[in-house]
Coordinates of C-alpha atoms in Angstrom, one line a residue:
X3 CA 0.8 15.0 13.9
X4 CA 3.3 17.0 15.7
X5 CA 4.6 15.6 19.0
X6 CA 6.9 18.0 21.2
X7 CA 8.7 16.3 23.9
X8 CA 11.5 18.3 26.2
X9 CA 12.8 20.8 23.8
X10 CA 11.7 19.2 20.7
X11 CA 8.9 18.9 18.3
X12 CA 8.7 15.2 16.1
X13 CA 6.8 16.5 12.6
X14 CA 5.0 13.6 11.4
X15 CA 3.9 14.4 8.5
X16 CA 7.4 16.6 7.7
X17 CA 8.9 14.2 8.9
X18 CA 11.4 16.8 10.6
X19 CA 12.9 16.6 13.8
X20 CA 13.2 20.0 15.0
X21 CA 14.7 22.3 18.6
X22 CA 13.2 25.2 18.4
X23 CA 13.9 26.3 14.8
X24 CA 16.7 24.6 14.5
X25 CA 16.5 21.3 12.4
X26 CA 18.3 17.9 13.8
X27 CA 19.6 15.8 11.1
X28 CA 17.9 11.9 11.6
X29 CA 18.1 9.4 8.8
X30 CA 14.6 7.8 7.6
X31 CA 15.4 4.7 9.6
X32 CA 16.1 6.8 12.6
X33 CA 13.1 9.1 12.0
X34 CA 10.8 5.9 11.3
X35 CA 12.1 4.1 15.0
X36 CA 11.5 7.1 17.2
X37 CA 8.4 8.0 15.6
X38 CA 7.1 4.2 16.4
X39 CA 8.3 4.8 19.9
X40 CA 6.9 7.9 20.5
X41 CA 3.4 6.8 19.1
X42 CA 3.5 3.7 20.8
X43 CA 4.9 5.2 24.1
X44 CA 2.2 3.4 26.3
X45 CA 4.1 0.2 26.0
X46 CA 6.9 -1.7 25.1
X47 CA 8.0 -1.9 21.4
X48 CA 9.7 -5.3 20.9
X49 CA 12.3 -6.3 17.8
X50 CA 9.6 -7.9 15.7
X51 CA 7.0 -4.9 15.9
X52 CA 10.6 -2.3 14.9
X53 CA 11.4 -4.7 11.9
X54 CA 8.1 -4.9 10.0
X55 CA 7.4 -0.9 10.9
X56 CA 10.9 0.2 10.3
X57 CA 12.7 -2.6 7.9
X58 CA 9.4 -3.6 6.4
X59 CA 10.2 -7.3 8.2
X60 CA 13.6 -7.4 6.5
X61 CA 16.0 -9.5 8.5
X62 CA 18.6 -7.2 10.0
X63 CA 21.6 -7.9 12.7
X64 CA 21.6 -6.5 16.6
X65 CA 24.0 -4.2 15.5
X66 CA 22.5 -2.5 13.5
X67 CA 19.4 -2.7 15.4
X68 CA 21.3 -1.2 18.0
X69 CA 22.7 1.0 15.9
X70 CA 19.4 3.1 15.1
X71 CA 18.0 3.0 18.4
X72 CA 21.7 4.6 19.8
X73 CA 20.9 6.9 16.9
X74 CA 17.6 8.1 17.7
X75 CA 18.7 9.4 21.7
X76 CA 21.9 11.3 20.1
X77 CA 18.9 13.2 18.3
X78 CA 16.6 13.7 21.2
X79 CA 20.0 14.1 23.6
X80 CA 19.5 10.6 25.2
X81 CA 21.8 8.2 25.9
X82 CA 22.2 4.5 26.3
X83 CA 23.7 5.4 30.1
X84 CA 20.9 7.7 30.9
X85 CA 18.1 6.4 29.3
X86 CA 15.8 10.0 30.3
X87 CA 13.7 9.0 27.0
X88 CA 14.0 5.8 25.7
X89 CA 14.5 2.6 28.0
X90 CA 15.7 -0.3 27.5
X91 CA 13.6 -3.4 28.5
X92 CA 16.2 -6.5 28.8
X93 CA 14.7 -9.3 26.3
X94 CA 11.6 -7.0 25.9
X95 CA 12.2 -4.3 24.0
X96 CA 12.1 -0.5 24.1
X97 CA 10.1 2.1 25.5
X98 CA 10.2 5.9 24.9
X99 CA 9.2 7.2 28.4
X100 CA 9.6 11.2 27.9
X101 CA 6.3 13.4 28.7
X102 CA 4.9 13.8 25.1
X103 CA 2.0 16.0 23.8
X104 CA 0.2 15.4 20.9
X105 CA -0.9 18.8 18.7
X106 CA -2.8 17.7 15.4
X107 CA -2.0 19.9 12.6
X108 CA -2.8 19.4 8.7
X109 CA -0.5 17.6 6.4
X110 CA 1.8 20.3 4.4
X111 CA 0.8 21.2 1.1
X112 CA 3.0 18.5 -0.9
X113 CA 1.2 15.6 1.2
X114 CA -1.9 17.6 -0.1
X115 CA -0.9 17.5 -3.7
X116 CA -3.0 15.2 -6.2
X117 CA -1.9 12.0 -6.5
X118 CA -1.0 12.8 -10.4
X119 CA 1.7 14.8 -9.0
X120 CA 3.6 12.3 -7.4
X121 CA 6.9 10.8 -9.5
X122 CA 10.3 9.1 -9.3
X123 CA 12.8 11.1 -7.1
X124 CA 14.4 14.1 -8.7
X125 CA 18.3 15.0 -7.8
X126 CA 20.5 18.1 -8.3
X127 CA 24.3 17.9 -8.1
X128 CA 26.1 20.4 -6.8
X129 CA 29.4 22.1 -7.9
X130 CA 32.3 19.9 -5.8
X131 CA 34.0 22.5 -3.4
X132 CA 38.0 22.9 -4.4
X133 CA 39.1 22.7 -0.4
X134 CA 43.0 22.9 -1.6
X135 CA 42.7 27.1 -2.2
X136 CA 45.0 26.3 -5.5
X137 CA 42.3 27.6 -8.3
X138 CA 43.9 25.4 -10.7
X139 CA 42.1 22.7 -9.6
X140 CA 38.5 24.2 -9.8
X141 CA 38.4 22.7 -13.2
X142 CA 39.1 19.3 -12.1
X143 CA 36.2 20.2 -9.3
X144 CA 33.7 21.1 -11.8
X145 CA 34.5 18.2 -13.8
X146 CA 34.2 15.7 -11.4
X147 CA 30.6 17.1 -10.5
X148 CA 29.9 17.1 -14.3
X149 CA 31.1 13.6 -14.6
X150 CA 28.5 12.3 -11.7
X151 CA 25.6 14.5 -13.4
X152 CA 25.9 12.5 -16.5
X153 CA 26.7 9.3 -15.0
X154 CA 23.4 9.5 -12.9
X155 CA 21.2 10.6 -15.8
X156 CA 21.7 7.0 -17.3
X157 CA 19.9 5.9 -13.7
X158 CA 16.3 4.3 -14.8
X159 CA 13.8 5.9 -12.7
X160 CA 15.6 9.4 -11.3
X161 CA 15.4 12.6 -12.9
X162 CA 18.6 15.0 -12.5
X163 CA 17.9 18.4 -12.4
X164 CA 20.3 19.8 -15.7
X165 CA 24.0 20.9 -15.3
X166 CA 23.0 24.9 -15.9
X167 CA 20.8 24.8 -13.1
X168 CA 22.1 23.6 -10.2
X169 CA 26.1 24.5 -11.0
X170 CA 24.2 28.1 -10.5
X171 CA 25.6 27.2 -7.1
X172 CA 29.0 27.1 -7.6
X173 CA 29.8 29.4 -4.4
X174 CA 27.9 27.1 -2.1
X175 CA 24.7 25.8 -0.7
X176 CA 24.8 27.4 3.0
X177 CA 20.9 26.4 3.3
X178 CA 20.4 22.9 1.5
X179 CA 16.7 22.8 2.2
X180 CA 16.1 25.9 0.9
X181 CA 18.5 24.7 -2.2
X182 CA 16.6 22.0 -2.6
X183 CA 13.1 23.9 -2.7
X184 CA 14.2 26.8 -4.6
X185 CA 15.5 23.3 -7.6
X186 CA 12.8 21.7 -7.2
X187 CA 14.5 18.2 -5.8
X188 CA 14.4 16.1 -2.9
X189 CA 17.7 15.0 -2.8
X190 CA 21.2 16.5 -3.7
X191 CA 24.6 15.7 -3.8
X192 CA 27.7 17.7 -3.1
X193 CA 31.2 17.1 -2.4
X194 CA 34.8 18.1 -2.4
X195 CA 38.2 18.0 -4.0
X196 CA 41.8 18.4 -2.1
X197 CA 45.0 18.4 -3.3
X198 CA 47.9 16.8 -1.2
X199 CA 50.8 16.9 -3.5
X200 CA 50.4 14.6 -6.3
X201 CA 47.4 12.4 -4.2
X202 CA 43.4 13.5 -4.8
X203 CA 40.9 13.2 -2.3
X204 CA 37.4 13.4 -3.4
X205 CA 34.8 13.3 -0.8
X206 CA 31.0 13.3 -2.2
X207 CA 27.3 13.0 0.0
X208 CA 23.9 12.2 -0.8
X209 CA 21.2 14.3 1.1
X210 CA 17.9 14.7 1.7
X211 CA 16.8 18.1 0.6
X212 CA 14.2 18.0 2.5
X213 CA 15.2 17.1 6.5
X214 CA 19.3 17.6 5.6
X215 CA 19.6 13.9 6.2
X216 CA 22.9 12.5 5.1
X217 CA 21.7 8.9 3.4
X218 CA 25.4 8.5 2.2
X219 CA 28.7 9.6 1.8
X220 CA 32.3 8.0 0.9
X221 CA 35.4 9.3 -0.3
X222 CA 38.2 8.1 -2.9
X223 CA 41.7 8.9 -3.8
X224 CA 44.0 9.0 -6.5
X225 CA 46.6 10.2 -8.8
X226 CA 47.1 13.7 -9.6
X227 CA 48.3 12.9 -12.9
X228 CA 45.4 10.6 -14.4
X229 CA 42.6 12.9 -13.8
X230 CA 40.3 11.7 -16.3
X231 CA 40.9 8.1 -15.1
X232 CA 40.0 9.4 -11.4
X233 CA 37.0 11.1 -12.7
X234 CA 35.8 8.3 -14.4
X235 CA 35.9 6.0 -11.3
X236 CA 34.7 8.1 -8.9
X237 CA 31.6 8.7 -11.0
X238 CA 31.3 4.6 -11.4
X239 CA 31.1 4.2 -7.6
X240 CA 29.1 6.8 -7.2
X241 CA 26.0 5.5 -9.4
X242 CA 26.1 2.5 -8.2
X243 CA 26.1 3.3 -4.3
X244 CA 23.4 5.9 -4.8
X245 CA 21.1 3.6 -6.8
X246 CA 20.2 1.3 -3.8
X247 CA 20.5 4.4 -1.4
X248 CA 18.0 6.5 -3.1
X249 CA 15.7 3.2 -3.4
X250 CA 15.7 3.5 0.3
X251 CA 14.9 6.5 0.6
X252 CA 12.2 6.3 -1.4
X253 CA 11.0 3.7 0.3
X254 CA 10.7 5.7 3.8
X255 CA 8.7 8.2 2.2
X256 CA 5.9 6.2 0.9
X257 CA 2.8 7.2 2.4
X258 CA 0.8 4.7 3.3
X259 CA -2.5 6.4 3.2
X260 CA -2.1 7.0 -0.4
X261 CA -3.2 4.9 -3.1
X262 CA -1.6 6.4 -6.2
X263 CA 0.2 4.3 -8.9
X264 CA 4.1 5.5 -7.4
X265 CA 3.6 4.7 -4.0
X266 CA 2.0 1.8 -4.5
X267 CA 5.3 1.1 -6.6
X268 CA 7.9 1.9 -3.7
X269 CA 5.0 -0.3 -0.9
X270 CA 5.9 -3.2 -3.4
X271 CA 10.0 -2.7 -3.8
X272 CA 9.9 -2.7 0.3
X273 CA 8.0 -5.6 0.3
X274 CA 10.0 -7.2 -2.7
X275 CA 13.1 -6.8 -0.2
X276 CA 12.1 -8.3 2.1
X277 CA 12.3 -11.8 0.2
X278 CA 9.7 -13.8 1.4
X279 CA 6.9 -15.9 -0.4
X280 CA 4.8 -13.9 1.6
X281 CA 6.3 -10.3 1.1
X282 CA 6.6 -11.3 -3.2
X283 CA 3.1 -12.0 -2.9
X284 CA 1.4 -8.9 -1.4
X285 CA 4.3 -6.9 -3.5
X286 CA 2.3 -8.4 -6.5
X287 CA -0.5 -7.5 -5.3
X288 CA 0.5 -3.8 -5.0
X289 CA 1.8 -3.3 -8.4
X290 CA -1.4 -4.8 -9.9
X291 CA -3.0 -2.2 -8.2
X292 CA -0.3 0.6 -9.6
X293 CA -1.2 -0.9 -13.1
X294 CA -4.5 -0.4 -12.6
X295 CA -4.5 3.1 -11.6
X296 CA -1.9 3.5 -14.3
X297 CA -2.0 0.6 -17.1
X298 CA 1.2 1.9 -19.2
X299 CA 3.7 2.3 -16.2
X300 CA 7.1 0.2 -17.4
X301 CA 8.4 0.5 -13.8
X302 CA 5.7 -1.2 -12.2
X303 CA 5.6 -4.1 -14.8
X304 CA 8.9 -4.6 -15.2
X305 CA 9.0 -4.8 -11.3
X306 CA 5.7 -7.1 -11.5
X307 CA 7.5 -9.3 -13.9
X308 CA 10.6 -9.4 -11.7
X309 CA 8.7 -10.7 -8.6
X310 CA 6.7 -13.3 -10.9
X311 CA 10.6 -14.1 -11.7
X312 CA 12.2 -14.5 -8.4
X313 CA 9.0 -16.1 -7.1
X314 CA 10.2 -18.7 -9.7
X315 CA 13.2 -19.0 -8.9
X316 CA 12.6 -19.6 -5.2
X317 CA 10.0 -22.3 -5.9
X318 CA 7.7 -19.6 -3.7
X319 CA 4.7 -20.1 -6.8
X320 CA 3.0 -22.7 -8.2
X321 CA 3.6 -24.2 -11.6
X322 CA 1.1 -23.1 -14.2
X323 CA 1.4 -21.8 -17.7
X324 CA -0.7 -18.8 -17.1
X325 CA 1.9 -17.2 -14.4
X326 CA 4.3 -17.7 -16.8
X327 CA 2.2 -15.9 -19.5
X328 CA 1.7 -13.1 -17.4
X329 CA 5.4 -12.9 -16.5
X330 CA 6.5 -13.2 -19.8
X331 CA 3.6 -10.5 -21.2
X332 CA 4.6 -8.1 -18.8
X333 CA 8.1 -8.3 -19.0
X334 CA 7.7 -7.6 -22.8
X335 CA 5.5 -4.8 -22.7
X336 CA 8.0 -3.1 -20.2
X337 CA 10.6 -3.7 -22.6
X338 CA 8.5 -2.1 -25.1
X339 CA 7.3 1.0 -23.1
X340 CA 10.8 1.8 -21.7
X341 CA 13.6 0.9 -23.8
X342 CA 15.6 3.5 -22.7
X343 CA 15.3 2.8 -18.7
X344 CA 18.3 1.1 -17.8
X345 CA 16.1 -0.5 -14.7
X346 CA 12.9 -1.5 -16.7
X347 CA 15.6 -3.7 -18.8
X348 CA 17.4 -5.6 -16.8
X349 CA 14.1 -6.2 -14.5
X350 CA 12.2 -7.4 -17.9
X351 CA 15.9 -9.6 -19.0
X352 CA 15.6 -11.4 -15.6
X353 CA 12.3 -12.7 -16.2
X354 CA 12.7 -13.3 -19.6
X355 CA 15.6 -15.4 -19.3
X356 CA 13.6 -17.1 -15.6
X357 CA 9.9 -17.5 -17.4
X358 CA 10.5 -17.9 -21.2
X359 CA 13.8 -20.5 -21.5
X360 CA 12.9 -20.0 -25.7
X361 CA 13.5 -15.7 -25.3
X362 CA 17.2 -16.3 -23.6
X363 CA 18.8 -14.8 -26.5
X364 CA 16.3 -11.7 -26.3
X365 CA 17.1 -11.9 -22.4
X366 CA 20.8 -11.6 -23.2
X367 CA 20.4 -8.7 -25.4
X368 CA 18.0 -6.9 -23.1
X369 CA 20.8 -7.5 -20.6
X370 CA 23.2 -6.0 -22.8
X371 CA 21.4 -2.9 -23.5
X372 CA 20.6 -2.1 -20.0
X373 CA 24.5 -2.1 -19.4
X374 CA 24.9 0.3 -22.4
X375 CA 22.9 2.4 -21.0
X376 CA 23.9 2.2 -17.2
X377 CA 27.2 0.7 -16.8
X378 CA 27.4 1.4 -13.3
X379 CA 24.3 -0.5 -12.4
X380 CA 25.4 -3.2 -9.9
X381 CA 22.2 -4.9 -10.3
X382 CA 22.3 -5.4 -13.6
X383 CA 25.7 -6.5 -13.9
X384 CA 24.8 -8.8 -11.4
X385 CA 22.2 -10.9 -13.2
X386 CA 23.3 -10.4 -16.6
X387 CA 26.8 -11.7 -14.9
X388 CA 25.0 -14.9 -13.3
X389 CA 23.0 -15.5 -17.3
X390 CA 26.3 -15.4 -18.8
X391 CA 27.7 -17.8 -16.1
X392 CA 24.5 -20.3 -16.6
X393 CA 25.5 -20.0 -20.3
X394 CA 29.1 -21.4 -20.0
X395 CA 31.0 -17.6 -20.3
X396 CA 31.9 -18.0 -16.8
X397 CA 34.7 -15.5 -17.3
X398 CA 32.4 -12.7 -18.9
X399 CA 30.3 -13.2 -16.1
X400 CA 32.6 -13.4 -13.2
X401 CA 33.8 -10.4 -14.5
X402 CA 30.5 -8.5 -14.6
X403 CA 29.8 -9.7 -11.0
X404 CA 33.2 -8.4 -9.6
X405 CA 32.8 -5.2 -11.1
X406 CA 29.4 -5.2 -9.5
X407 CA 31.0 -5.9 -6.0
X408 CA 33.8 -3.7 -6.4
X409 CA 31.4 -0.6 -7.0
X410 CA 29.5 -1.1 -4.6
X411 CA 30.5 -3.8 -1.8
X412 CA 27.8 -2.6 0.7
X413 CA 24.8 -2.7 -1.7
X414 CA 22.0 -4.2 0.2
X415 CA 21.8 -7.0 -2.3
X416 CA 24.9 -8.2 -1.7
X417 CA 23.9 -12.1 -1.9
X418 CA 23.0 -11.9 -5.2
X419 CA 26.6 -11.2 -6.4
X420 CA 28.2 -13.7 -4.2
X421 CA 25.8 -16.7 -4.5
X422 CA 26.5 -15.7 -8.3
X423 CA 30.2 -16.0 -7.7
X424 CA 29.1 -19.6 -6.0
X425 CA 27.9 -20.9 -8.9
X426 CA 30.7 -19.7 -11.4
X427 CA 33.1 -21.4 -8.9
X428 CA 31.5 -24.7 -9.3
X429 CA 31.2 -24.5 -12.7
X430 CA 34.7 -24.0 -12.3
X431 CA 35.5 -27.1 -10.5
X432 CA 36.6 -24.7 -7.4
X433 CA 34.5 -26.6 -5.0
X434 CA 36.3 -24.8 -1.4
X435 CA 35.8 -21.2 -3.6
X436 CA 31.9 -22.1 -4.2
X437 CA 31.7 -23.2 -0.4
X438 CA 33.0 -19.7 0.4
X439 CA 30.9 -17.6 -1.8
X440 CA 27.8 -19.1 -0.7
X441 CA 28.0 -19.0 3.1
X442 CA 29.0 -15.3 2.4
X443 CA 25.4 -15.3 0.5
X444 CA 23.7 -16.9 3.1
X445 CA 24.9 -14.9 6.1
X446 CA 23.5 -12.3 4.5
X447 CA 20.3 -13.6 3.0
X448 CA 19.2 -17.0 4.6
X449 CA 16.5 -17.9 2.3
X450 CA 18.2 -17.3 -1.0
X451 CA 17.6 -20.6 -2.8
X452 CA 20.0 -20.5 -5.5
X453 CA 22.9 -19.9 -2.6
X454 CA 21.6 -23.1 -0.8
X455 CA 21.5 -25.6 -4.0
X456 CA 24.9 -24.2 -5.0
X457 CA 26.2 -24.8 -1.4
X458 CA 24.9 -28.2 -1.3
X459 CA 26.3 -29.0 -4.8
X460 CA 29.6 -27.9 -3.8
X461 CA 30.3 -29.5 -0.4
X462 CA 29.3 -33.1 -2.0
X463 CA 31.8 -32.0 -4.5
X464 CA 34.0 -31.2 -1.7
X465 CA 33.8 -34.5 0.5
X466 CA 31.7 -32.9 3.1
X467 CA 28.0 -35.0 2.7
X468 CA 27.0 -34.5 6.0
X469 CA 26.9 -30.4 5.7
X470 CA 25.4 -31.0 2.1
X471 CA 22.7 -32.7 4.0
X472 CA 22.1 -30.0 6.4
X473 CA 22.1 -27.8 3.2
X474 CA 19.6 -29.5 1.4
X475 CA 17.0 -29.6 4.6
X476 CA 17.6 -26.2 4.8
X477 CA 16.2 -25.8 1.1
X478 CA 13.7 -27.9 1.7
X479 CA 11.9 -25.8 4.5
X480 CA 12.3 -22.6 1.9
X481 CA 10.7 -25.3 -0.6
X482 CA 8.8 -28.1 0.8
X483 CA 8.1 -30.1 -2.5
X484 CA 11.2 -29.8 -4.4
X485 CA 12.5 -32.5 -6.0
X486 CA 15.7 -33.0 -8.2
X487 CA 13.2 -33.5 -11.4
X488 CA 11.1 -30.5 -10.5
X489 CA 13.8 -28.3 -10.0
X490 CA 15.5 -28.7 -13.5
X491 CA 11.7 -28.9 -15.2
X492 CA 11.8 -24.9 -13.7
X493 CA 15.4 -23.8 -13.6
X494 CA 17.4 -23.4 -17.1
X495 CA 20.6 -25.1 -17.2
X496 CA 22.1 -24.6 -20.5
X497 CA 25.6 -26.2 -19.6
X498 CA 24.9 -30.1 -19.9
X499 CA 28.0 -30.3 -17.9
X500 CA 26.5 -27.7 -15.0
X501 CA 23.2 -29.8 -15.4
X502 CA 24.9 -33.2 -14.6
X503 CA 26.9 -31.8 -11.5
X504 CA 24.0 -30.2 -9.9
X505 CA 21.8 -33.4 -10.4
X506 CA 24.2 -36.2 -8.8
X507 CA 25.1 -34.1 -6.0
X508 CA 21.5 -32.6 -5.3
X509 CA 20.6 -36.5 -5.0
X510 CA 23.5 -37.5 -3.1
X511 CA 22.5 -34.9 -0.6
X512 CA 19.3 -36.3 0.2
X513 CA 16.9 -34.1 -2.5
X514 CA 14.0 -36.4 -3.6
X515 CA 14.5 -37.8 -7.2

């Protein structure tokens, strides 16, 4: 559907902005919230309705609520002052209030295309622009491009479009959606090198080939003299940054109206995000679906296995031997289907390690090859970190996690490294440290169990019984039923020592025996 309002024309099912020819750059969020407003113009639109169309009914702040909608009228030339197009409602919502008419038109021809044609994304990287003018450093440009292009082929799920290819545009992309066409990618990434003396700046950008979205960008500096060194970490935080960022974006393109086995795959990691019994379940429910349109795809039963994992975890799914079978079975046959995705392993490892206590040593070695084959992944130096933790190498996995946040400290899954951190501080004995780490976890993700028993364990530890208390009730609205003895007949704690700490404070704090 094409809606033109003003000067401009909302494409739908391009999902392009556009002002006459020209085409305005809006993220997927930002695209996703004015296209709700617009379609829902006869009313008001409050927060709820934007997080489930928008977030998929993750749990975001005001800011950054406020962020997208402030977003959205820089596009259409709005403002939060003028408010010509989009009103603000005081503890209502939001209203887009511009003239708008509605011109059907048929879906372009990739929309069209059978759903066998549909796959993970595809990326081309760019030759970095040498912005000092001293040609000696074109080689250091080239490499650094060269460097990213190999480190993101290790990345489970993408393909990157080979090095002969797209260095073909070494003297710049001037039209990236035409680059990205004449490739055959939706995404690229480009950046820059300068010079300033003996200091390197290196700015890189992920973009969507297809609206000239910018979905990321960051920048990094160094020593002149330990190029290779530079390289190296530049391409480290690169990986792991654009992992979660091209999950996202995958995520805004799914098209609902399709059934086919990939979307059906990104419907269930948006649902999966959102981390709630309810979202796990229906994210199940999708990728049986995928499996059944497609019965050999490792992603969707490694991410299948995953949720039948975390669901676990969280206490979200009911005790039965068969749930575990099917965990288990899937997370096996993923294993065996892919064992060269970095992704499918570490997926398959967590629900190994969660669902079958008697395969933690395959667990561990699944973990181990997934980080051989990705070492930038934060995720999976994230949960291999918290295994190795549980197993008594708290240093081993303390250092995994850290890695994992210094890569990438904004990664949307955030909690998971520092309610892992929680735990290796108890273990630890550093009661204030695992108080710390956890309320950083739980500002971020409220309902993450593992943050909550952690946070309990430690402020008993710590003197504080009254906030273990409050801790515990909290778990017990995430949980209703859980009990001390029910938690360790689901949860493996190798460490007798861990086992013992987390049982006589979990009681202390009030958790039923």
């Amino acid at each position: 559907m094409l809606y033109r309002f003003d000067d401009l024309v909302l494409d739908t099912a391009r999902r392009e902005l556009r002002r006459g020819e020209a085409l305005v750059a809006v993220e997927p969020q930002v695209f996703d919230l004015l296209a709700l407003l617009v379609r829902a113009r006869d009313r008001v639109v409050g927060r709820d309705e934007m997080l489930a169309a928008v977030w998929q009914g993750r749990i975001v702040s005001e800011a950054t609520l406020s962020s997208r909608v402030n977003a959205a009228r820089t596009a259409i030339g709005d403002s939060g002052a003028a408010q010509r197009l989009i009103r603000t409602l005081p503890r209502k919502g939001f209203r887009f209030v511009g003239a708008v008419a509605e011109v059907a038109q048929p879906p372009p021809e990739a929309a069209d295309a059978p759903a066998a044609g549909r796959g993970p994304p595809a990326l081309a990287v760019l030759p970095f622009a040498n912005l000092g003018g001293d040609p000696a450093q074109d080689y250091f440009a080239e490499g650094m491009a060269e460097e990213i292009l190999v480190a993101l082929s290790r990345v489970g799920g993408l393909t990157v479009i080979a090095r002969n290819s797209s260095f073909a545009y070494r003297d710049g992309a001037a039209d990236l959606r035409r680059t990205g066409q004449e490739l055959g990618v939706g995404y690229l990434l480009d950046g820059s090198v300068r010079r300033d003396g003996q200091r390197l700046r290196i700015a890189g950008r992920l973009v969507d080939a297809g609206s000239g979205a910018q979905l990321w960008a960051d920048r990094f500096e160094g020593d002149a003299g330990e190029v290779f060194a530079l390289q190296d970490r530049v391409a480290a935080h690169v990986v792991a940054a654009i992992e979660p960022a091209l999950q996202a974006a995958e995520i805004g393109r799914a098209r609902p109206g399709r059934l086919d086995a990939y979307d059906l795959l990104l419907r269930a990691r948006a649902l999966e995000a959102a981390f709630t019994a309810e979202g796990m379940a229906a994210a199940l429910d999708c990728l049986g679906q995928a499996l059944a349109l497609e019965p050999d795809n490792a992603q969707a039963m490694a991410a299948a296995a995953y949720c039948h994992a975390q669901r676990h975890v969280q206490g979200w799914a009911p005790e039965d031997a068969a749930g575990r079978a099917e965990a288990v079975r899937l997370a096996r046959a993923a294993a065996g289907c892919a064992p060269d995705d970095a992704q499918v392993l570490w997926m398959a490892a967590f629900a190994l390690w969660n669902m079958a206590p008697e395969a933690g040593e395959r667990a561990r070695a699944l973990f181990a090859r997934s980080l051989l084959l990705n070492p930038n992944s934060a995720m999976a130096l994230t949960l291999a970190g918290w295994i190795e933790t549980m197993c008594g190498n708290g240093e081993a996995g303390r250092g995994m996690v850290a890695r994992a946040l210094r890569l990438n400290p904004r990664d949307p899954r955030g909690w998971l490294m520092t309610g892992t951190m929680a735990i290796a501080a108890v273990i630890e004995g550093d009661h204030a440290g695992a108080v710390a780490w956890a309320e950083r976890a739980l500002a971020q993700n409220p309902r993450f169990a593992a943050a909550l028993r952690v946070l309990a364990v430690a402020l008993v530890k710590a003197g504080q019984p009254e906030r273990a208390a409050r801790a515990v009730q909290d778990l017990l609205r995430i949980e209703p039923g859980l009990t001390v003895s029910g938690f360790f007949a689901r949860i493996p704690v190798p460490l007798e020592a861990m086992a013992r700490t987390y049982a006589e404070a979990l009681r202390a704090a009030g958790l039923p025996e």
